[in-house]
Amino acid sequence: MKLSKKSEYGLRALLELTLFYGKATLQRHQIAERQHIPVEFLEQILLALKRAGLLSSRRGMKGGYALIKPPGEITLGQVIRILDGPLAPIGCVSKTAYQKCADCPYAEHAQCPVQHVMGTVRDAIAGILDHYTLDDFACGHHKG
Amino acid sequence: MKLSKKSEYGLRALLELTLFYGKATLQRHQIAERQHIPVEFLEQILLALKRAGLLSSRRGMKGGYALIKPPGEITLGQVIRILDGPLAPIGCVSKTAYQKCADCPYAEHAQCPVQHVMGTVRDAIAGILDHYTLDDFACGHHKG
DNA sequence: GCAATGCCGAGTGAGTTAATCAAGTATCAA
DNA sequence: TTGATACTTGATTAACTCACTCGGCATTGC
């Protein structure tokens, strides 16, 4: 039930990029300084977000990173899935990356008590994170 | 955001013990067989649950484990905290094991956006797991 | 005493996390 | 064209965690 440093840093980096959305690009070291993140680690995080289509980047002098989509269209759920993988506490209840349990003594679906509770937990987590956008995030509160 | 095998096995073991609550004790190998759990691993799980005051045990021939408290008074939240640690996705929003973030650039409490969202996630998870008892678990559905 | 069972501590191999490093390639300015 | 700056890529690492595994000890019942 834990959020990795990678996701935490990723969210904090996106927060900075949200504040400058439409205004300027930010360089790795600027983001790193403002958010106290090791630069080289931040680099691979930004890169992953870029590959996932969330960021654009420019090389060379005056280079930097910027959000591609408006912050209101990016959810924390998306970001965490990119950096940490599925939100579900257990593979057999993931909607974006379902995986059958190897040795569960219960028949498929619905009869397994673990699967049942964890399904509701997954829905609760996704219900929050998939409706919480970078805009909400930057304001510090959900539009609810 | 993941449930460990340890917790999963722990919950499945407690499920068996719930079914036999007030009727009989169960030995490690019985639980292990019924739930397809490696015996030696199960052992340390049962031991942890015993140390936490959830189980009683008897050694020697005719030994075994049993629930101490009625299954309606044990919540999945308790169990998972014993085996996996705090439910909160990040230390600074845990209510049972709060830990200040080392290098968060935001002042204490309430101003950190990460802390804010993750707080609501924590509450959602705890809201489910701290009200879901072993009884509910054995029935496969919450009384809610 | 002896076998069955739980108790306990240490160890282990695979994998993950959180970085770090080194060698590129693109961009701009002088 | 040259050099400085900054993103890109891939490899490497140390520390840690996960999921077991093992060996020996303590207790109980026959």
Coordinates of C-alpha atoms (C1' of nucleotides) in Angstrom, one line a residue:
Chain A
M1 CA 0.0 0.0 0.0
K2 CA 2.8 2.4 -0.7
L3 CA 3.6 5.2 -3.1
S4 CA 7.2 5.0 -4.4
K5 CA 9.6 7.9 -4.4
K6 CA 9.5 7.8 -8.1
S7 CA 5.8 8.6 -8.2
E8 CA 6.1 11.1 -5.5
Y9 CA 8.9 12.9 -7.3
G10 CA 6.9 12.6 -10.6
L11 CA 3.9 14.3 -9.1
R12 CA 5.9 17.0 -7.5
A13 CA 7.7 17.6 -10.8
L14 CA 4.4 17.8 -12.7
L15 CA 3.2 20.3 -10.1
E16 CA 6.0 22.6 -11.1
L17 CA 5.2 22.1 -14.8
T18 CA 1.6 22.8 -14.1
L19 CA 2.4 26.1 -12.5
F20 CA 4.3 27.1 -15.7
Y21 CA 1.9 25.6 -18.1
G22 CA 1.5 27.8 -21.2
K23 CA 4.1 30.2 -19.8
A24 CA 7.5 28.6 -20.0
T25 CA 9.5 25.4 -20.2
L26 CA 11.4 24.2 -17.2
Q27 CA 14.8 22.5 -17.1
R28 CA 15.6 19.4 -15.0
H29 CA 17.8 21.3 -12.6
Q30 CA 15.2 24.0 -12.1
I31 CA 12.6 21.4 -11.1
A32 CA 15.1 19.4 -9.1
E33 CA 16.1 22.5 -7.1
R34 CA 12.6 23.7 -6.4
Q35 CA 11.4 20.3 -5.3
H36 CA 14.6 18.8 -3.8
I37 CA 14.9 15.9 -6.1
P38 CA 18.1 14.3 -7.3
V39 CA 18.6 15.5 -10.9
E40 CA 19.7 12.3 -12.5
F41 CA 16.8 10.4 -10.9
L42 CA 14.4 13.1 -11.9
E43 CA 15.7 12.8 -15.5
Q44 CA 14.5 9.2 -15.9
I45 CA 11.2 10.1 -14.4
L46 CA 10.6 13.0 -16.8
L47 CA 11.7 10.7 -19.6
A48 CA 9.1 8.1 -18.7
L49 CA 6.4 10.8 -18.6
K50 CA 7.6 12.0 -22.0
R51 CA 7.4 8.5 -23.5
A52 CA 3.9 8.2 -22.1
G53 CA 2.9 11.3 -24.0
L54 CA 2.5 13.7 -21.1
L55 CA 5.5 15.9 -21.7
S56 CA 7.3 17.5 -24.6
S57 CA 11.0 18.4 -24.4
R58 CA 13.6 20.5 -26.3
R59 CA 17.3 19.8 -26.2
G60 CA 20.2 22.2 -26.2
M61 CA 20.5 25.6 -24.8
K62 CA 17.1 27.0 -23.8
G63 CA 15.8 23.4 -23.7
G64 CA 13.5 22.0 -21.1
Y65 CA 10.3 20.2 -20.4
A66 CA 6.7 21.3 -20.7
L67 CA 3.2 19.7 -20.3
I68 CA 1.6 18.7 -23.6
K69 CA -2.0 18.5 -22.4
P70 CA -3.8 21.0 -20.2
P71 CA -3.4 20.1 -16.5
G72 CA -7.1 19.7 -16.2
E73 CA -6.9 16.6 -18.4
I74 CA -4.2 14.8 -16.6
T75 CA -5.2 12.7 -13.6
L76 CA -2.9 11.6 -10.8
G77 CA -4.1 8.0 -11.5
Q78 CA -2.6 8.2 -15.0
V79 CA 0.7 9.5 -13.6
I80 CA 1.0 6.9 -10.9
R81 CA 0.1 4.1 -13.3
I82 CA 2.9 5.2 -15.6
L83 CA 5.5 5.4 -12.8
D84 CA 4.4 2.7 -10.4
G85 CA 2.2 0.4 -12.3
P86 CA -1.5 -0.6 -11.5
L87 CA -3.3 1.0 -8.6
A88 CA -5.0 -2.2 -7.6
P89 CA -3.6 -3.8 -4.4
I90 CA -3.6 -7.2 -6.0
G91 CA -3.4 -8.3 -9.7
C92 CA -6.7 -10.1 -9.8
V93 CA -8.7 -6.9 -9.2
S94 CA -6.8 -4.6 -11.6
K95 CA -8.9 -3.2 -14.4
T96 CA -6.0 -1.8 -16.4
A97 CA -3.6 -4.8 -15.8
Y98 CA -5.6 -7.8 -14.7
Q99 CA -3.6 -10.9 -13.7
K100 CA -5.0 -14.1 -12.6
C101 CA -3.8 -15.3 -9.1
A102 CA -1.5 -18.3 -9.5
D103 CA -2.5 -20.4 -6.6
C104 CA -5.7 -19.1 -5.2
P105 CA -7.8 -22.0 -3.9
Y106 CA -11.0 -20.3 -5.0
A107 CA -12.6 -20.6 -8.4
E108 CA -12.5 -17.7 -10.8
H109 CA -13.9 -14.3 -9.8
A110 CA -16.4 -13.4 -7.1
Q111 CA -16.0 -16.4 -4.9
C112 CA -12.6 -15.3 -3.5
P113 CA -13.1 -13.2 -0.3
V114 CA -9.7 -11.5 -0.8
Q115 CA -10.6 -10.6 -4.3
H116 CA -13.9 -9.2 -3.1
V117 CA -12.6 -6.7 -0.5
M118 CA -9.6 -5.7 -2.6
G119 CA -11.9 -5.0 -5.4
T120 CA -13.7 -2.4 -3.3
V121 CA -10.4 -1.0 -2.2
R122 CA -9.2 -0.7 -5.7
D123 CA -12.4 1.1 -6.7
A124 CA -12.0 3.5 -3.8
I125 CA -8.4 4.4 -4.7
A126 CA -9.1 4.7 -8.4
G127 CA -12.3 6.7 -7.7
I128 CA -10.1 9.3 -6.1
L129 CA -7.0 9.3 -8.2
D130 CA -8.7 9.0 -11.6
H131 CA -10.8 12.1 -10.9
Y132 CA -8.1 14.2 -9.3
T133 CA -6.4 16.3 -12.0
L134 CA -3.1 18.2 -11.9
D135 CA -5.3 21.4 -11.7
D136 CA -6.9 20.1 -8.5
F137 CA -3.5 19.1 -7.4
A138 CA -2.0 22.5 -7.9
C139 CA -4.9 24.2 -6.1
G140 CA -4.4 21.9 -3.2
H141 CA -8.0 20.8 -3.1
H142 CA -10.4 18.7 -5.2
K143 CA -13.3 20.4 -7.1
G144 CA -15.5 17.6 -5.5
Chain B
M1 CA -0.1 0.4 -3.7
K2 CA 0.3 -3.4 -3.3
L3 CA -0.7 -6.0 -0.8
S4 CA 2.1 -8.4 0.0
K5 CA 1.9 -12.2 -0.2
K6 CA 2.4 -12.1 3.6
S7 CA -0.8 -10.2 4.2
E8 CA -2.7 -12.2 1.5
Y9 CA -1.7 -15.5 3.1
G10 CA -2.4 -14.0 6.6
L11 CA -5.9 -13.1 5.5
R12 CA -6.5 -16.5 4.0
A13 CA -5.2 -18.3 7.0
L14 CA -7.5 -16.2 9.3
L15 CA -10.4 -17.1 7.0
E16 CA -9.8 -20.8 7.8
L17 CA -9.5 -20.0 11.5
T18 CA -12.7 -18.1 11.3
L19 CA -14.6 -21.0 9.9
F20 CA -13.4 -23.2 12.8
Y21 CA -13.8 -20.5 15.5
G22 CA -15.2 -22.0 18.7
K23 CA -15.1 -25.5 17.1
A24 CA -11.5 -26.7 16.8
T25 CA -7.9 -25.6 16.5
L26 CA -6.0 -25.9 13.2
Q27 CA -2.5 -26.9 12.7
R28 CA -0.1 -25.1 10.3
H29 CA -0.1 -27.8 7.8
Q30 CA -3.9 -28.0 7.7
I31 CA -4.1 -24.3 7.0
A32 CA -1.3 -24.5 4.5
E33 CA -2.8 -27.3 2.6
R34 CA -6.3 -25.9 2.4
Q35 CA -5.1 -22.5 1.3
H36 CA -2.0 -23.5 -0.7
I37 CA 0.5 -21.6 1.4
P38 CA 4.1 -22.7 2.0
V39 CA 4.1 -24.1 5.6
E40 CA 7.3 -22.5 6.8
F41 CA 6.3 -19.1 5.6
L42 CA 2.8 -19.5 7.0
E43 CA 4.5 -20.3 10.3
Q44 CA 6.1 -16.9 10.7
I45 CA 2.8 -15.2 9.7
L46 CA 0.8 -17.1 12.3
L47 CA 3.5 -16.3 14.9
A48 CA 3.3 -12.6 14.1
L49 CA -0.5 -12.7 14.5
K50 CA -0.1 -14.5 17.7
R51 CA 2.4 -11.9 19.1
A52 CA -0.1 -9.3 18.1
G53 CA -2.7 -10.9 20.3
L54 CA -5.0 -12.3 17.6
L55 CA -4.3 -16.0 18.0
S56 CA -3.7 -18.5 20.7
S57 CA -1.6 -21.6 20.2
R58 CA -0.7 -24.9 21.7
R59 CA 2.5 -26.8 21.2
G60 CA 3.1 -30.6 21.0
M61 CA 0.9 -33.3 19.7
K62 CA -2.7 -32.0 19.2
G63 CA -1.3 -28.5 19.1
G64 CA -2.5 -25.9 16.8
Y65 CA -3.8 -22.3 16.4
A66 CA -7.1 -20.7 17.2
L67 CA -8.6 -17.2 17.1
I68 CA -8.7 -15.5 20.5
K69 CA -11.3 -12.9 19.8
P70 CA -14.6 -13.4 17.9
P71 CA -14.2 -12.9 14.2
G72 CA -16.6 -10.0 14.3
E73 CA -14.1 -8.0 16.3
I74 CA -11.1 -8.4 14.1
T75 CA -10.8 -6.1 11.1
L76 CA -8.8 -6.6 8.0
G77 CA -7.2 -3.2 8.7
Q78 CA -5.7 -4.6 11.9
V79 CA -4.4 -7.7 10.2
I80 CA -2.8 -5.8 7.3
R81 CA -1.2 -3.3 9.7
I82 CA 0.4 -6.2 11.6
L83 CA 1.8 -7.9 8.6
D84 CA 2.4 -5.1 6.1
G85 CA 2.7 -2.0 8.2
P86 CA 0.7 1.2 7.8
L87 CA -2.2 1.4 5.3
A88 CA -1.2 5.0 4.3
P89 CA 0.5 5.3 0.9
I90 CA 3.0 7.7 2.4
G91 CA 4.4 8.2 5.9
C92 CA 3.2 11.8 6.4
V93 CA -0.4 10.8 6.2
S94 CA -0.4 7.8 8.4
K95 CA -2.5 8.0 11.5
T96 CA -1.1 4.9 13.2
A97 CA 2.5 5.4 12.2
Y98 CA 3.1 9.1 11.2
Q99 CA 6.5 10.0 9.8
K100 CA 7.5 13.4 8.7
C101 CA 8.7 13.7 5.1
A102 CA 12.5 14.2 5.1
D103 CA 12.9 16.6 2.1
C104 CA 9.4 17.9 1.3
P105 CA 9.8 21.5 0.2
Y106 CA 6.4 22.3 1.8
A107 CA 5.9 23.5 5.3
E108 CA 4.3 21.1 7.8
H109 CA 0.9 19.7 7.1
A110 CA -1.9 20.9 4.9
Q111 CA 0.2 22.9 2.4
C112 CA 1.7 19.9 0.7
P113 CA -0.5 18.8 -2.3
V114 CA 0.8 15.3 -2.2
Q115 CA 0.0 15.0 1.5
H116 CA -3.5 16.3 0.8
V117 CA -4.5 13.8 -1.9
M118 CA -2.8 10.9 -0.2
G119 CA -4.6 11.8 3.0
T120 CA -7.9 11.2 1.3
V121 CA -6.7 8.0 -0.3
R122 CA -5.6 6.8 3.1
D123 CA -9.0 7.6 4.6
A124 CA -10.7 5.7 1.8
I125 CA -8.6 2.6 2.3
A126 CA -8.8 2.7 6.1
G127 CA -12.6 3.5 5.8
I128 CA -13.0 0.1 4.1
L129 CA -10.5 -2.1 5.8
D130 CA -11.1 -0.9 9.4
H131 CA -14.8 -1.7 9.1
Y132 CA -14.5 -5.0 7.3
T133 CA -14.3 -7.8 9.9
L134 CA -13.3 -11.4 9.5
D135 CA -17.0 -12.3 9.8
D136 CA -17.8 -10.1 6.7
F137 CA -14.8 -11.6 5.1
A138 CA -15.9 -15.2 5.6
C139 CA -19.4 -14.3 4.3
G140 CA -17.8 -12.8 1.3
H141 CA -19.7 -9.5 1.6
H142 CA -19.8 -6.5 3.9
K143 CA -22.7 -5.9 6.2
G144 CA -22.5 -2.1 5.2
Chain C
dG1 C1' 11.8 -41.4 26.1
dC2 C1' 10.0 -40.2 21.7
dA3 C1' 7.4 -38.3 18.2
dA4 C1' 4.6 -34.4 16.9
dT5 C1' 4.0 -29.8 17.0
dG6 C1' 4.9 -24.9 17.8
dC7 C1' 8.8 -21.2 18.6
dC8 C1' 12.7 -18.6 17.0
dG9 C1' 16.6 -16.7 14.6
dA10 C1' 19.3 -16.6 10.7
dG11 C1' 20.1 -17.1 6.0
dT12 C1' 19.3 -16.7 0.9
dG13 C1' 18.2 -15.8 -3.9
dA14 C1' 15.6 -12.9 -6.8
dG15 C1' 13.8 -8.8 -7.6
dT16 C1' 13.0 -3.7 -6.7
dT17 C1' 14.2 1.0 -5.4
dA18 C1' 16.6 4.9 -5.8
dA19 C1' 19.9 6.5 -7.5
dT20 C1' 24.6 7.4 -10.2
dC21 C1' 27.6 7.5 -14.2
dA22 C1' 29.3 7.7 -18.7
dA23 C1' 28.7 8.5 -23.4
dG24 C1' 26.1 10.1 -26.6
dT25 C1' 22.9 13.7 -29.7
dA26 C1' 20.4 18.0 -30.6
dT27 C1' 20.2 23.1 -30.2
dC28 C1' 21.7 27.7 -29.9
dA29 C1' 25.0 31.5 -29.6
dA30 C1' 29.3 33.5 -30.6
Chain D
dT1 C1' 32.5 26.1 -37.0
dT2 C1' 33.1 25.7 -32.4
dG3 C1' 31.7 25.3 -27.8
dA4 C1' 28.6 25.4 -24.2
dT5 C1' 24.3 23.8 -22.7
dA6 C1' 20.8 20.5 -22.1
dC7 C1' 18.1 16.4 -23.2
dT8 C1' 18.8 11.0 -24.3
dT9 C1' 20.2 6.5 -23.6
dG10 C1' 22.0 2.6 -21.4
dA11 C1' 24.7 0.5 -17.9
dT12 C1' 25.8 0.0 -13.2
dT13 C1' 25.3 0.1 -8.3
dA14 C1' 24.3 -0.3 -3.3
dA15 C1' 20.8 -1.0 -0.3
dC16 C1' 16.8 -2.9 0.6
dT17 C1' 12.6 -5.8 0.5
dC18 C1' 10.1 -10.0 -0.6
dA19 C1' 9.1 -14.6 -0.2
dC20 C1' 10.7 -18.1 1.3
dT21 C1' 13.9 -21.8 3.6
dC22 C1' 16.5 -24.1 7.1
dG23 C1' 18.2 -25.7 11.5
dG24 C1' 17.8 -26.1 16.1
dC25 C1' 15.1 -25.6 20.4
dA26 C1' 11.0 -25.9 23.6
dT27 C1' 6.8 -28.0 24.9
dT28 C1' 3.2 -31.4 24.9
dG29 C1' 0.9 -36.1 24.8
dC30 C1' 1.5 -41.0 24.6

